[in-house]
PDB file of C-alpha atoms in Angstrom:
ATOM      1  CA  UNK A 283      -0.129  -0.029  -0.095  1.00 93.00           C
ATOM      2  CA  UNK A 284       1.103   3.546  -1.061  1.00 97.00           C
ATOM      3  CA  UNK A 285       0.593   6.519   0.593  1.00 98.00           C
ATOM      4  CA  UNK A 286      -0.048   8.832  -2.835  1.00 98.00           C
ATOM      5  CA  UNK A 287       0.022   7.384  -6.164  1.00 98.00           C
ATOM      6  CA  UNK A 288       0.603   9.885  -9.006  1.00 98.00           C
ATOM      7  CA  UNK A 289      -0.722   8.671 -12.650  1.00 98.00           C
ATOM      8  CA  UNK A 290       0.285  11.396 -15.873  1.00 97.00           C
ATOM      9  CA  UNK A 291       2.813  11.320 -18.774  1.00 97.00           C
ATOM     10  CA  UNK A 292       6.362  12.139 -18.693  1.00 94.00           C
ATOM     11  CA  UNK A 293       6.712  14.419 -21.476  1.00 92.00           C
ATOM     12  CA  UNK A 294       9.551  16.284 -23.825  1.00 91.00           C
ATOM     13  CA  UNK A 295       9.368  19.618 -23.196  1.00 87.00           C
ATOM     14  CA  UNK A 296      11.502  21.797 -26.322  1.00 84.00           C
ATOM     15  CA  UNK A 297      11.835  25.169 -25.282  1.00 80.00           C
ATOM     16  CA  UNK A 298      12.369  27.797 -27.905  1.00 81.00           C
ATOM     17  CA  UNK A 299      13.358  31.309 -26.938  1.00 77.00           C
ATOM     18  CA  UNK A 300      14.985  34.194 -29.080  1.00 81.00           C
ATOM     19  CA  UNK A 301      17.845  33.192 -27.493  1.00 80.00           C
ATOM     20  CA  UNK A 302      18.211  29.741 -27.382  1.00 82.00           C
ATOM     21  CA  UNK A 303      16.482  25.982 -27.956  1.00 84.00           C
ATOM     22  CA  UNK A 304      16.293  24.057 -24.537  1.00 82.00           C
ATOM     23  CA  UNK A 305      15.013  19.923 -24.485  1.00 83.00           C
ATOM     24  CA  UNK A 306      14.154  18.572 -21.028  1.00 85.00           C
ATOM     25  CA  UNK A 307      11.960  16.291 -19.260  1.00 91.00           C
ATOM     26  CA  UNK A 308       8.573  17.763 -18.076  1.00 91.00           C
ATOM     27  CA  UNK A 309       5.054  17.416 -17.174  1.00 92.00           C
ATOM     28  CA  UNK A 310       3.016  17.453 -14.047  1.00 95.00           C
ATOM     29  CA  UNK A 311       3.700  13.512 -13.069  1.00 96.00           C
ATOM     30  CA  UNK A 312       7.799  14.491 -13.651  1.00 95.00           C
ATOM     31  CA  UNK A 313       7.938  17.591 -11.431  1.00 95.00           C
ATOM     32  CA  UNK A 314       5.380  15.988  -8.779  1.00 97.00           C
ATOM     33  CA  UNK A 315       7.222  13.251  -8.093  1.00 97.00           C
ATOM     34  CA  UNK A 316      11.015  14.947  -7.865  1.00 96.00           C
ATOM     35  CA  UNK A 317       9.292  17.074  -5.499  1.00 96.00           C
ATOM     36  CA  UNK A 318       7.232  14.224  -3.419  1.00 96.00           C
ATOM     37  CA  UNK A 319      10.741  12.005  -3.965  1.00 94.00           C
ATOM     38  CA  UNK A 320      12.177  14.104  -1.363  1.00 92.00           C
ATOM     39  CA  UNK A 321       9.842  13.703   1.727  1.00 96.00           C
ATOM     40  CA  UNK A 322       9.315  10.362   3.602  1.00 96.00           C
ATOM     41  CA  UNK A 323       5.765   8.927   1.914  1.00 96.00           C
ATOM     42  CA  UNK A 324       5.638   6.040   0.133  1.00 97.00           C
ATOM     43  CA  UNK A 325       5.419   6.850  -2.948  1.00 98.00           C
ATOM     44  CA  UNK A 326       4.179   5.952  -6.567  1.00 98.00           C
ATOM     45  CA  UNK A 327       4.438   6.743 -10.268  1.00 98.00           C
ATOM     46  CA  UNK A 328       2.381   5.532 -13.001  1.00 98.00           C
ATOM     47  CA  UNK A 329       3.701   6.901 -16.403  1.00 97.00           C
ATOM     48  CA  UNK A 330       3.483   5.978 -19.890  1.00 96.00           C
ATOM     49  CA  UNK A 331       5.665   6.644 -22.610  1.00 94.00           C
ATOM     50  CA  UNK A 332       7.190   4.951 -25.534  1.00 95.00           C
ATOM     51  CA  UNK A 333      10.528   3.039 -24.633  1.00 94.00           C
ATOM     52  CA  UNK A 334      12.933   4.449 -26.786  1.00 94.00           C
ATOM     53  CA  UNK A 335      12.789   7.939 -24.318  1.00 92.00           C
ATOM     54  CA  UNK A 336      12.479   5.920 -20.850  1.00 92.00           C
ATOM     55  CA  UNK A 337      15.810   7.617 -20.542  1.00 92.00           C
ATOM     56  CA  UNK A 338      13.372  10.133 -19.386  1.00 92.00           C
ATOM     57  CA  UNK A 339      12.945   8.360 -16.293  1.00 94.00           C
ATOM     58  CA  UNK A 340      16.760   7.827 -15.320  1.00 93.00           C
ATOM     59  CA  UNK A 341      16.477  10.791 -12.692  1.00 92.00           C
ATOM     60  CA  UNK A 342      13.438   9.469 -10.951  1.00 94.00           C
ATOM     61  CA  UNK A 343      15.000   6.050 -10.948  1.00 94.00           C
ATOM     62  CA  UNK A 344      17.963   7.498  -9.453  1.00 93.00           C
ATOM     63  CA  UNK A 345      16.032   8.857  -6.740  1.00 91.00           C
ATOM     64  CA  UNK A 346      14.695   5.242  -5.755  1.00 93.00           C
ATOM     65  CA  UNK A 347      11.047   6.182  -6.936  1.00 96.00           C
ATOM     66  CA  UNK A 348       8.758   3.140  -7.848  1.00 96.00           C
ATOM     67  CA  UNK A 349       7.578   3.834 -11.276  1.00 97.00           C
ATOM     68  CA  UNK A 350       5.617   1.765 -13.486  1.00 97.00           C
ATOM     69  CA  UNK A 351       5.713   2.364 -16.692  1.00 96.00           C
ATOM     70  CA  UNK A 352       3.490   1.713 -19.018  1.00 96.00           C
ATOM     71  CA  UNK A 353       4.098   1.202 -23.143  1.00 95.00           C
ATOM     72  CA  UNK A 354       3.081   3.715 -25.372  1.00 96.00           C
ATOM     73  CA  UNK A 355       3.581   4.429 -28.717  1.00 96.00           C
ATOM     74  CA  UNK A 356       4.789   8.098 -28.590  1.00 95.00           C
ATOM     75  CA  UNK A 357       6.015  10.087 -25.708  1.00 95.00           C
ATOM     76  CA  UNK A 358       4.121  13.420 -25.130  1.00 93.00           C
ATOM     77  CA  UNK A 359       6.095  15.990 -26.998  1.00 92.00           C
ATOM     78  CA  UNK A 360       5.477  19.747 -26.137  1.00 87.00           C
ATOM     79  CA  UNK A 361       7.380  22.417 -27.843  1.00 87.00           C
ATOM     80  CA  UNK A 362       6.504  25.713 -26.231  1.00 79.00           C
ATOM     81  CA  UNK A 363       7.654  28.825 -28.196  1.00 81.00           C
ATOM     82  CA  UNK A 364       8.601  32.221 -26.655  1.00 75.00           C
ATOM     83  CA  UNK A 365       8.364  35.446 -28.579  1.00 70.00           C
ATOM     84  CA  UNK A 366      10.895  38.253 -26.857  1.00 65.00           C
ATOM     85  CA  UNK A 367       7.262  38.781 -24.562  1.00 60.00           C
ATOM     86  CA  UNK A 368       7.551  36.301 -22.259  1.00 52.00           C
ATOM     87  CA  UNK A 369       4.451  36.197 -21.297  1.00 53.00           C
ATOM     88  CA  UNK A 370       2.907  35.029 -24.764  1.00 63.00           C
ATOM     89  CA  UNK A 371       3.479  31.493 -26.043  1.00 68.00           C
ATOM     90  CA  UNK A 372       2.481  29.248 -28.654  1.00 78.00           C
ATOM     91  CA  UNK A 373       2.204  25.708 -27.404  1.00 81.00           C
ATOM     92  CA  UNK A 374       2.047  23.047 -30.048  1.00 88.00           C
ATOM     93  CA  UNK A 375       2.227  19.162 -29.770  1.00 90.00           C
ATOM     94  CA  UNK A 376       4.247  17.256 -31.786  1.00 88.00           C
ATOM     95  CA  UNK A 377       3.240  13.727 -30.635  1.00 90.00           C
ATOM     96  CA  UNK A 378       0.351  12.256 -27.852  1.00 92.00           C
ATOM     97  CA  UNK A 379       0.949   9.468 -25.575  1.00 95.00           C
ATOM     98  CA  UNK A 380      -1.746   6.755 -25.765  1.00 96.00           C
ATOM     99  CA  UNK A 381      -4.243   7.476 -22.958  1.00 97.00           C
ATOM    100  CA  UNK A 382      -4.136   5.394 -19.543  1.00 97.00           C
ATOM    101  CA  UNK A 383      -6.371   2.657 -19.331  1.00 97.00           C
ATOM    102  CA  UNK A 384      -8.705   1.230 -16.255  1.00 97.00           C
ATOM    103  CA  UNK A 385      -6.761  -2.506 -16.923  1.00 96.00           C
ATOM    104  CA  UNK A 386      -3.690  -0.777 -16.546  1.00 96.00           C
ATOM    105  CA  UNK A 387      -4.297   1.366 -13.053  1.00 95.00           C
ATOM    106  CA  UNK A 388      -6.723  -2.069 -11.884  1.00 92.00           C
ATOM    107  CA  UNK A 389      -4.264  -3.833  -9.777  1.00 94.00           C
ATOM    108  CA  UNK A 390      -2.731  -0.405  -7.948  1.00 95.00           C
ATOM    109  CA  UNK A 391      -3.165  -0.149  -4.102  1.00 96.00           C
ATOM    110  CA  UNK A 392      -2.911   3.470  -2.520  1.00 97.00           C
ATOM    111  CA  UNK A 393      -4.690   5.939  -0.382  1.00 97.00           C
ATOM    112  CA  UNK A 394      -4.332   8.887  -2.840  1.00 98.00           C
ATOM    113  CA  UNK A 395      -4.076   8.839  -6.424  1.00 98.00           C
ATOM    114  CA  UNK A 396      -2.987  12.346  -7.710  1.00 98.00           C
ATOM    115  CA  UNK A 397      -3.730  12.514 -11.582  1.00 98.00           C
ATOM    116  CA  UNK A 398      -2.019  15.028 -13.351  1.00 97.00           C
ATOM    117  CA  UNK A 399      -3.792  14.770 -16.983  1.00 96.00           C
ATOM    118  CA  UNK A 400      -1.908  17.265 -19.768  1.00 94.00           C
ATOM    119  CA  UNK A 401      -3.970  17.235 -22.766  1.00 92.00           C
ATOM    120  CA  UNK A 402      -8.002  16.406 -22.579  1.00 91.00           C
ATOM    121  CA  UNK A 403      -7.791  12.917 -23.642  1.00 91.00           C
ATOM    122  CA  UNK A 404      -5.072  11.524 -21.271  1.00 95.00           C
ATOM    123  CA  UNK A 405      -7.094  10.074 -18.392  1.00 97.00           C
ATOM    124  CA  UNK A 406     -11.047   9.131 -19.260  1.00 96.00           C
ATOM    125  CA  UNK A 407     -13.749   8.824 -17.087  1.00 96.00           C
ATOM    126  CA  UNK A 408     -13.715   5.505 -16.554  1.00 97.00           C
ATOM    127  CA  UNK A 409      -9.961   5.138 -15.174  1.00 98.00           C
ATOM    128  CA  UNK A 410     -11.415   8.235 -12.135  1.00 98.00           C
ATOM    129  CA  UNK A 411     -14.512   6.178 -11.933  1.00 97.00           C
ATOM    130  CA  UNK A 412     -12.294   3.322 -10.939  1.00 97.00           C
ATOM    131  CA  UNK A 413      -9.820   5.200  -8.666  1.00 98.00           C
ATOM    132  CA  UNK A 414     -12.411   6.559  -6.997  1.00 97.00           C
ATOM    133  CA  UNK A 415     -13.530   2.973  -5.502  1.00 97.00           C
ATOM    134  CA  UNK A 416      -9.717   2.390  -4.619  1.00 97.00           C
ATOM    135  CA  UNK A 417      -9.161   5.805  -2.466  1.00 97.00           C
ATOM    136  CA  UNK A 418      -9.088   8.937  -2.661  1.00 97.00           C
ATOM    137  CA  UNK A 419      -8.593  10.528  -5.898  1.00 98.00           C
ATOM    138  CA  UNK A 420      -7.055  14.201  -6.413  1.00 98.00           C
ATOM    139  CA  UNK A 421      -7.143  16.042  -9.907  1.00 98.00           C
ATOM    140  CA  UNK A 422      -4.784  18.725 -11.403  1.00 97.00           C
ATOM    141  CA  UNK A 423      -7.525  19.367 -13.753  1.00 95.00           C
ATOM    142  CA  UNK A 424      -4.765  21.250 -16.243  1.00 93.00           C
ATOM    143  CA  UNK A 425      -5.014  19.007 -19.133  1.00 93.00           C
ATOM    144  CA  UNK A 426      -8.504  18.750 -19.678  1.00 95.00           C
ATOM    145  CA  UNK A 427      -8.683  22.644 -20.590  1.00 93.00           C
ATOM    146  CA  UNK A 428      -6.102  21.700 -23.357  1.00 90.00           C
ATOM    147  CA  UNK A 429      -7.491  20.602 -26.959  1.00 86.00           C
ATOM    148  CA  UNK A 430      -4.639  19.282 -29.851  1.00 86.00           C
ATOM    149  CA  UNK A 431      -6.076  20.349 -33.702  1.00 86.00           C
ATOM    150  CA  UNK A 432      -3.522  20.500 -36.248  1.00 85.00           C
ATOM    151  CA  UNK A 433      -0.470  20.296 -33.575  1.00 83.00           C
ATOM    152  CA  UNK A 434      -1.577  23.468 -31.973  1.00 83.00           C
ATOM    153  CA  UNK A 435      -2.836  23.294 -27.991  1.00 82.00           C
ATOM    154  CA  UNK A 436      -6.228  25.446 -28.076  1.00 84.00           C
ATOM    155  CA  UNK A 437      -7.994  26.282 -24.786  1.00 84.00           C
ATOM    156  CA  UNK A 438     -11.517  24.754 -24.264  1.00 88.00           C
ATOM    157  CA  UNK A 439     -13.566  24.067 -21.590  1.00 89.00           C
ATOM    158  CA  UNK A 440     -13.614  20.795 -19.600  1.00 93.00           C
ATOM    159  CA  UNK A 441     -16.721  19.005 -21.185  1.00 90.00           C
ATOM    160  CA  UNK A 442     -17.163  15.999 -18.807  1.00 93.00           C
ATOM    161  CA  UNK A 443     -16.563  18.387 -15.766  1.00 96.00           C
ATOM    162  CA  UNK A 444     -20.241  17.205 -14.585  1.00 96.00           C
ATOM    163  CA  UNK A 445     -19.429  14.235 -14.650  1.00 96.00           C
ATOM    164  CA  UNK A 446     -16.266  13.676 -13.238  1.00 97.00           C
ATOM    165  CA  UNK A 447     -16.267  15.855 -11.121  1.00 97.00           C
ATOM    166  CA  UNK A 448     -18.481  13.816  -8.152  1.00 97.00           C
ATOM    167  CA  UNK A 449     -15.505  11.317  -8.055  1.00 97.00           C
ATOM    168  CA  UNK A 450     -13.113  14.081  -7.173  1.00 97.00           C
ATOM    169  CA  UNK A 451     -12.167  14.199  -3.910  1.00 97.00           C
ATOM    170  CA  UNK A 452      -9.133  16.839  -4.192  1.00 98.00           C
ATOM    171  CA  UNK A 453      -9.605  19.689  -7.138  1.00 98.00           C
ATOM    172  CA  UNK A 454      -6.247  21.589  -7.984  1.00 98.00           C
ATOM    173  CA  UNK A 455      -6.778  24.663 -10.377  1.00 96.00           C
ATOM    174  CA  UNK A 456      -4.959  28.017 -11.043  1.00 93.00           C
ATOM    175  CA  UNK A 457      -7.268  31.169 -11.251  1.00 92.00           C
ATOM    176  CA  UNK A 458      -7.217  31.002 -15.117  1.00 91.00           C
ATOM    177  CA  UNK A 459      -8.860  27.397 -15.004  1.00 93.00           C
ATOM    178  CA  UNK A 460     -11.146  28.471 -12.245  1.00 95.00           C
ATOM    179  CA  UNK A 461     -12.776  31.309 -14.553  1.00 94.00           C
ATOM    180  CA  UNK A 462     -12.502  28.757 -17.999  1.00 93.00           C
ATOM    181  CA  UNK A 463     -14.460  25.858 -16.055  1.00 95.00           C
ATOM    182  CA  UNK A 464     -16.864  28.014 -14.092  1.00 96.00           C
ATOM    183  CA  UNK A 465     -17.378  31.066 -15.643  1.00 94.00           C
ATOM    184  CA  UNK A 466     -16.861  32.690 -12.424  1.00 94.00           C
ATOM    185  CA  UNK A 467     -13.787  35.195 -11.639  1.00 91.00           C
ATOM    186  CA  UNK A 468     -14.996  35.009  -7.907  1.00 92.00           C
ATOM    187  CA  UNK A 469     -13.471  32.448  -5.904  1.00 94.00           C
ATOM    188  CA  UNK A 470     -16.256  32.123  -3.336  1.00 94.00           C
ATOM    189  CA  UNK A 471     -18.707  31.907  -6.990  1.00 95.00           C
ATOM    190  CA  UNK A 472     -16.647  29.821  -8.352  1.00 96.00           C
ATOM    191  CA  UNK A 473     -16.298  27.570  -5.753  1.00 96.00           C
ATOM    192  CA  UNK A 474     -20.147  26.858  -5.345  1.00 96.00           C
ATOM    193  CA  UNK A 475     -20.617  25.895  -8.627  1.00 97.00           C
ATOM    194  CA  UNK A 476     -18.002  23.313  -8.239  1.00 97.00           C
ATOM    195  CA  UNK A 477     -19.157  22.137  -5.163  1.00 97.00           C
ATOM    196  CA  UNK A 478     -22.629  22.054  -6.999  1.00 96.00           C
ATOM    197  CA  UNK A 479     -21.139  19.687  -9.320  1.00 97.00           C
ATOM    198  CA  UNK A 480     -19.619  17.423  -6.978  1.00 95.00           C
ATOM    199  CA  UNK A 481     -15.847  18.556  -5.972  1.00 94.00           C
ATOM    200  CA  UNK A 482     -15.445  18.288  -2.397  1.00 92.00           C
ATOM    201  CA  UNK A 483     -11.896  19.565  -1.240  1.00 97.00           C
ATOM    202  CA  UNK A 484     -10.484  22.564  -3.696  1.00 98.00           C
ATOM    203  CA  UNK A 485      -7.274  24.274  -4.016  1.00 98.00           C
ATOM    204  CA  UNK A 486      -7.010  27.095  -5.825  1.00 96.00           C
ATOM    205  CA  UNK A 487      -3.326  28.522  -6.313  1.00 94.00           C
ATOM    206  CA  UNK A 488      -2.654  32.190  -7.272  1.00 92.00           C
ATOM    207  CA  UNK A 489       0.859  32.514  -7.819  1.00 87.00           C
ATOM    208  CA  UNK A 490       2.595  35.004  -6.097  1.00 85.00           C
ATOM    209  CA  UNK A 491      -0.733  36.172  -4.269  1.00 89.00           C
ATOM    210  CA  UNK A 492      -0.718  33.089  -2.824  1.00 92.00           C
ATOM    211  CA  UNK A 493      -3.828  30.513  -2.657  1.00 95.00           C
ATOM    212  CA  UNK A 494      -7.270  29.499  -1.205  1.00 96.00           C
ATOM    213  CA  UNK A 495      -8.639  26.384   0.167  1.00 97.00           C
ATOM    214  CA  UNK A 496     -12.280  26.078  -0.110  1.00 97.00           C
ATOM    215  CA  UNK A 497     -13.629  22.633   1.966  1.00 96.00           C
ATOM    216  CA  UNK A 498     -17.518  22.615   2.839  1.00 92.00           C
ATOM    217  CA  UNK A 499     -18.185  26.341   3.014  1.00 92.00           C
ATOM    218  CA  UNK A 500     -14.805  27.308   4.239  1.00 93.00           C
ATOM    219  CA  UNK A 501     -12.613  29.716   2.655  1.00 95.00           C
ATOM    220  CA  UNK A 502      -8.782  29.111   3.619  1.00 94.00           C
ATOM    221  CA  UNK A 503      -6.574  32.440   2.515  1.00 93.00           C
ATOM    222  CA  UNK A 504      -2.667  30.554   2.373  1.00 94.00           C
ATOM    223  CA  UNK A 505       0.298  33.334   1.834  1.00 91.00           C
ATOM    224  CA  UNK A 506       3.082  33.311  -0.716  1.00 90.00           C
ATOM    225  CA  UNK A 507       6.288  33.088   1.479  1.00 89.00           C
ATOM    226  CA  UNK A 508       8.900  35.800  -0.023  1.00 84.00           C
ATOM    227  CA  UNK A 509      11.516  34.153  -2.576  1.00 84.00           C
ATOM    228  CA  UNK A 510      14.864  34.614  -1.627  1.00 81.00           C
ATOM    229  CA  UNK A 511      15.497  35.462  -5.859  1.00 79.00           C
ATOM    230  CA  UNK A 512      12.523  34.209  -8.645  1.00 81.00           C
ATOM    231  CA  UNK A 513      14.261  32.028 -11.049  1.00 80.00           C
ATOM    232  CA  UNK A 514      12.208  29.229 -12.583  1.00 74.00           C
ATOM    233  CA  UNK A 515       8.446  28.575 -11.691  1.00 78.00           C
ATOM    234  CA  UNK A 516       8.144  25.609 -13.786  1.00 81.00           C
ATOM    235  CA  UNK A 517       6.252  23.240 -11.592  1.00 87.00           C
ATOM    236  CA  UNK A 518       5.581  25.019  -9.091  1.00 90.00           C
ATOM    237  CA  UNK A 519       1.427  23.626  -8.983  1.00 93.00           C
ATOM    238  CA  UNK A 520       2.870  20.410  -9.081  1.00 95.00           C
ATOM    239  CA  UNK A 521       5.298  21.097  -6.061  1.00 96.00           C
ATOM    240  CA  UNK A 522       2.817  22.898  -4.001  1.00 97.00           C
ATOM    241  CA  UNK A 523       0.405  19.735  -4.535  1.00 98.00           C
ATOM    242  CA  UNK A 524       3.359  17.428  -3.698  1.00 98.00           C
ATOM    243  CA  UNK A 525       3.376  19.402  -0.336  1.00 98.00           C
ATOM    244  CA  UNK A 526       0.022  19.668   0.106  1.00 98.00           C
ATOM    245  CA  UNK A 527      -0.769  15.767  -0.423  1.00 98.00           C
ATOM    246  CA  UNK A 528       2.050  14.884   1.744  1.00 98.00           C
ATOM    247  CA  UNK A 529       0.494  16.846   4.688  1.00 97.00           C
ATOM    248  CA  UNK A 530      -3.038  15.691   3.582  1.00 97.00           C
ATOM    249  CA  UNK A 531      -1.586  11.838   4.192  1.00 96.00           C
ATOM    250  CA  UNK A 532      -0.085  12.796   7.959  1.00 96.00           C
ATOM    251  CA  UNK A 533      -3.526  14.312   8.889  1.00 96.00           C
ATOM    252  CA  UNK A 534      -2.659  17.922   8.844  1.00 97.00           C
ATOM    253  CA  UNK A 535      -5.481  20.322   9.177  1.00 96.00           C
ATOM    254  CA  UNK A 536      -6.109  22.542   5.445  1.00 97.00           C
ATOM    255  CA  UNK A 537      -4.495  25.160   6.683  1.00 96.00           C
ATOM    256  CA  UNK A 538      -1.437  23.735   7.603  1.00 96.00           C
ATOM    257  CA  UNK A 539      -1.212  21.523   4.823  1.00 97.00           C
ATOM    258  CA  UNK A 540      -1.518  24.447   2.822  1.00 97.00           C
ATOM    259  CA  UNK A 541       1.331  26.589   4.488  1.00 96.00           C
ATOM    260  CA  UNK A 542       3.525  23.764   3.989  1.00 97.00           C
ATOM    261  CA  UNK A 543       2.892  23.665   0.137  1.00 97.00           C
ATOM    262  CA  UNK A 544       3.045  27.236  -0.255  1.00 95.00           C
ATOM    263  CA  UNK A 545       6.585  27.178   1.460  1.00 95.00           C
ATOM    264  CA  UNK A 546       7.573  24.358  -0.836  1.00 95.00           C
ATOM    265  CA  UNK A 547       6.461  26.178  -3.936  1.00 94.00           C
ATOM    266  CA  UNK A 548       8.880  29.025  -2.737  1.00 92.00           C
ATOM    267  CA  UNK A 549      11.660  26.843  -2.308  1.00 93.00           C
ATOM    268  CA  UNK A 550      11.043  25.285  -6.313  1.00 90.00           C
ATOM    269  CA  UNK A 551      10.760  29.367  -7.341  1.00 87.00           C
ATOM    270  CA  UNK A 552      14.019  30.206  -6.129  1.00 87.00           C
ATOM    271  CA  UNK A 553      16.284  27.397  -8.458  1.00 84.00           C
ATOM    272  CA  UNK A 554      16.092  25.991 -12.130  1.00 79.00           C
ATOM    273  CA  UNK A 555      14.398  22.728 -12.883  1.00 83.00           C
ATOM    274  CA  UNK A 556      12.553  20.861 -10.269  1.00 90.00           C
ATOM    275  CA  UNK A 557      12.429  20.901  -6.392  1.00 90.00           C
ATOM    276  CA  UNK A 558      15.266  19.077  -4.656  1.00 91.00           C
ATOM    277  CA  UNK A 559      14.992  20.184  -1.083  1.00 91.00           C
ATOM    278  CA  UNK A 560      13.882  18.284   1.823  1.00 93.00           C
ATOM    279  CA  UNK A 561      11.205  18.269   4.496  1.00 95.00           C
ATOM    280  CA  UNK A 562      13.602  20.540   6.942  1.00 95.00           C
ATOM    281  CA  UNK A 563      14.105  22.799   4.236  1.00 93.00           C
ATOM    282  CA  UNK A 564      10.652  23.652   3.883  1.00 94.00           C
ATOM    283  CA  UNK A 565      10.450  23.927   7.648  1.00 94.00           C
ATOM    284  CA  UNK A 566      12.384  26.324   7.858  1.00 92.00           C
ATOM    285  CA  UNK A 567      10.961  28.492   5.384  1.00 90.00           C
ATOM    286  CA  UNK A 568       7.702  28.664   7.350  1.00 90.00           C
ATOM    287  CA  UNK A 569       9.788  29.142  10.822  1.00 88.00           C
ATOM    288  CA  UNK A 570      10.983  32.077   8.857  1.00 85.00           C
ATOM    289  CA  UNK A 571       7.519  33.272   8.703  1.00 73.00           C
ATOM    290  CA  UNK A 572       7.955  36.015   5.964  1.00 66.00           C
ATOM    291  CA  UNK A 573       4.890  36.095   4.128  1.00 64.00           C
ATOM    292  CA  UNK A 574       4.909  37.781   0.490  1.00 63.00           C
ATOM    293  CA  UNK A 575       1.076  38.419  -0.015  1.00 61.00           C
ATOM    294  CA  UNK A 576      -2.178  37.123   1.070  1.00 62.00           C
ATOM    295  CA  UNK A 577      -5.303  36.322  -1.018  1.00 60.00           C
ATOM    296  CA  UNK A 578      -7.344  37.300   1.633  1.00 59.00           C
ATOM    297  CA  UNK A 579      -8.193  40.121  -0.565  1.00 59.00           C
ATOM    298  CA  UNK A 580      -9.522  37.579  -3.243  1.00 63.00           C
ATOM    299  CA  UNK A 581     -12.499  36.399  -1.117  1.00 61.00           C
TER     300      UNK A 581
END
């Protein structure tokens, strides 16, 4: 029995800027696994990729992480193209991996299943329904808002949200995803819509403005902690959820779990690449208590 099992594709990422082209592994499963791998928790990764790209898992194997690599005809291949305006990104998908199937997850045994779809077809509803009968299901919904047409990624609404959300115990969204799914810009209104559709515990991340945890009609504003430097924000949301779910497996209260998660995300943004800190590092950041911003004004 594992405490946490993450299900999602590892990706090949090609980052194109006016100055350079970089190739590196990525995806929710990659960043979440590196972060949770630094914490004292029983963890299992289930991913799918082409055999010729199996080296993408080498850094995780070196960490001693338990991995089930399902066969796929292709590995997900993202191209992120930035202009001189770094806020503008064109995203392309050169390859898509095979979707996960019920047969691949039948033998899994964990307390929490964290799902990290990258594209709308990655994790079918049948898989989510089956997992909900086995344990707690946590979902990062970003992939359900991406549709690929002619190799380009386009934002879409999550068409199956009302079917899927009753099976989700913990839902993670950022501010943009929240608005896309619910049509609401105000957190309380958005949370009410998500509750009505079946979601229970909702985590909404707001970048440097902190985060909000919504459950049972309550809203808990979590501060963002001030980083020593902003180096690379890639994977911060995945690192946040690694810390959050780790604390929830320990029985931590929502606020304590959120603060621990926020401190982990701060440490992540201070360096390039996935999270490399330890639980001790996170606790030091918390004890320093230097809040950057708080999400109180969003409520």
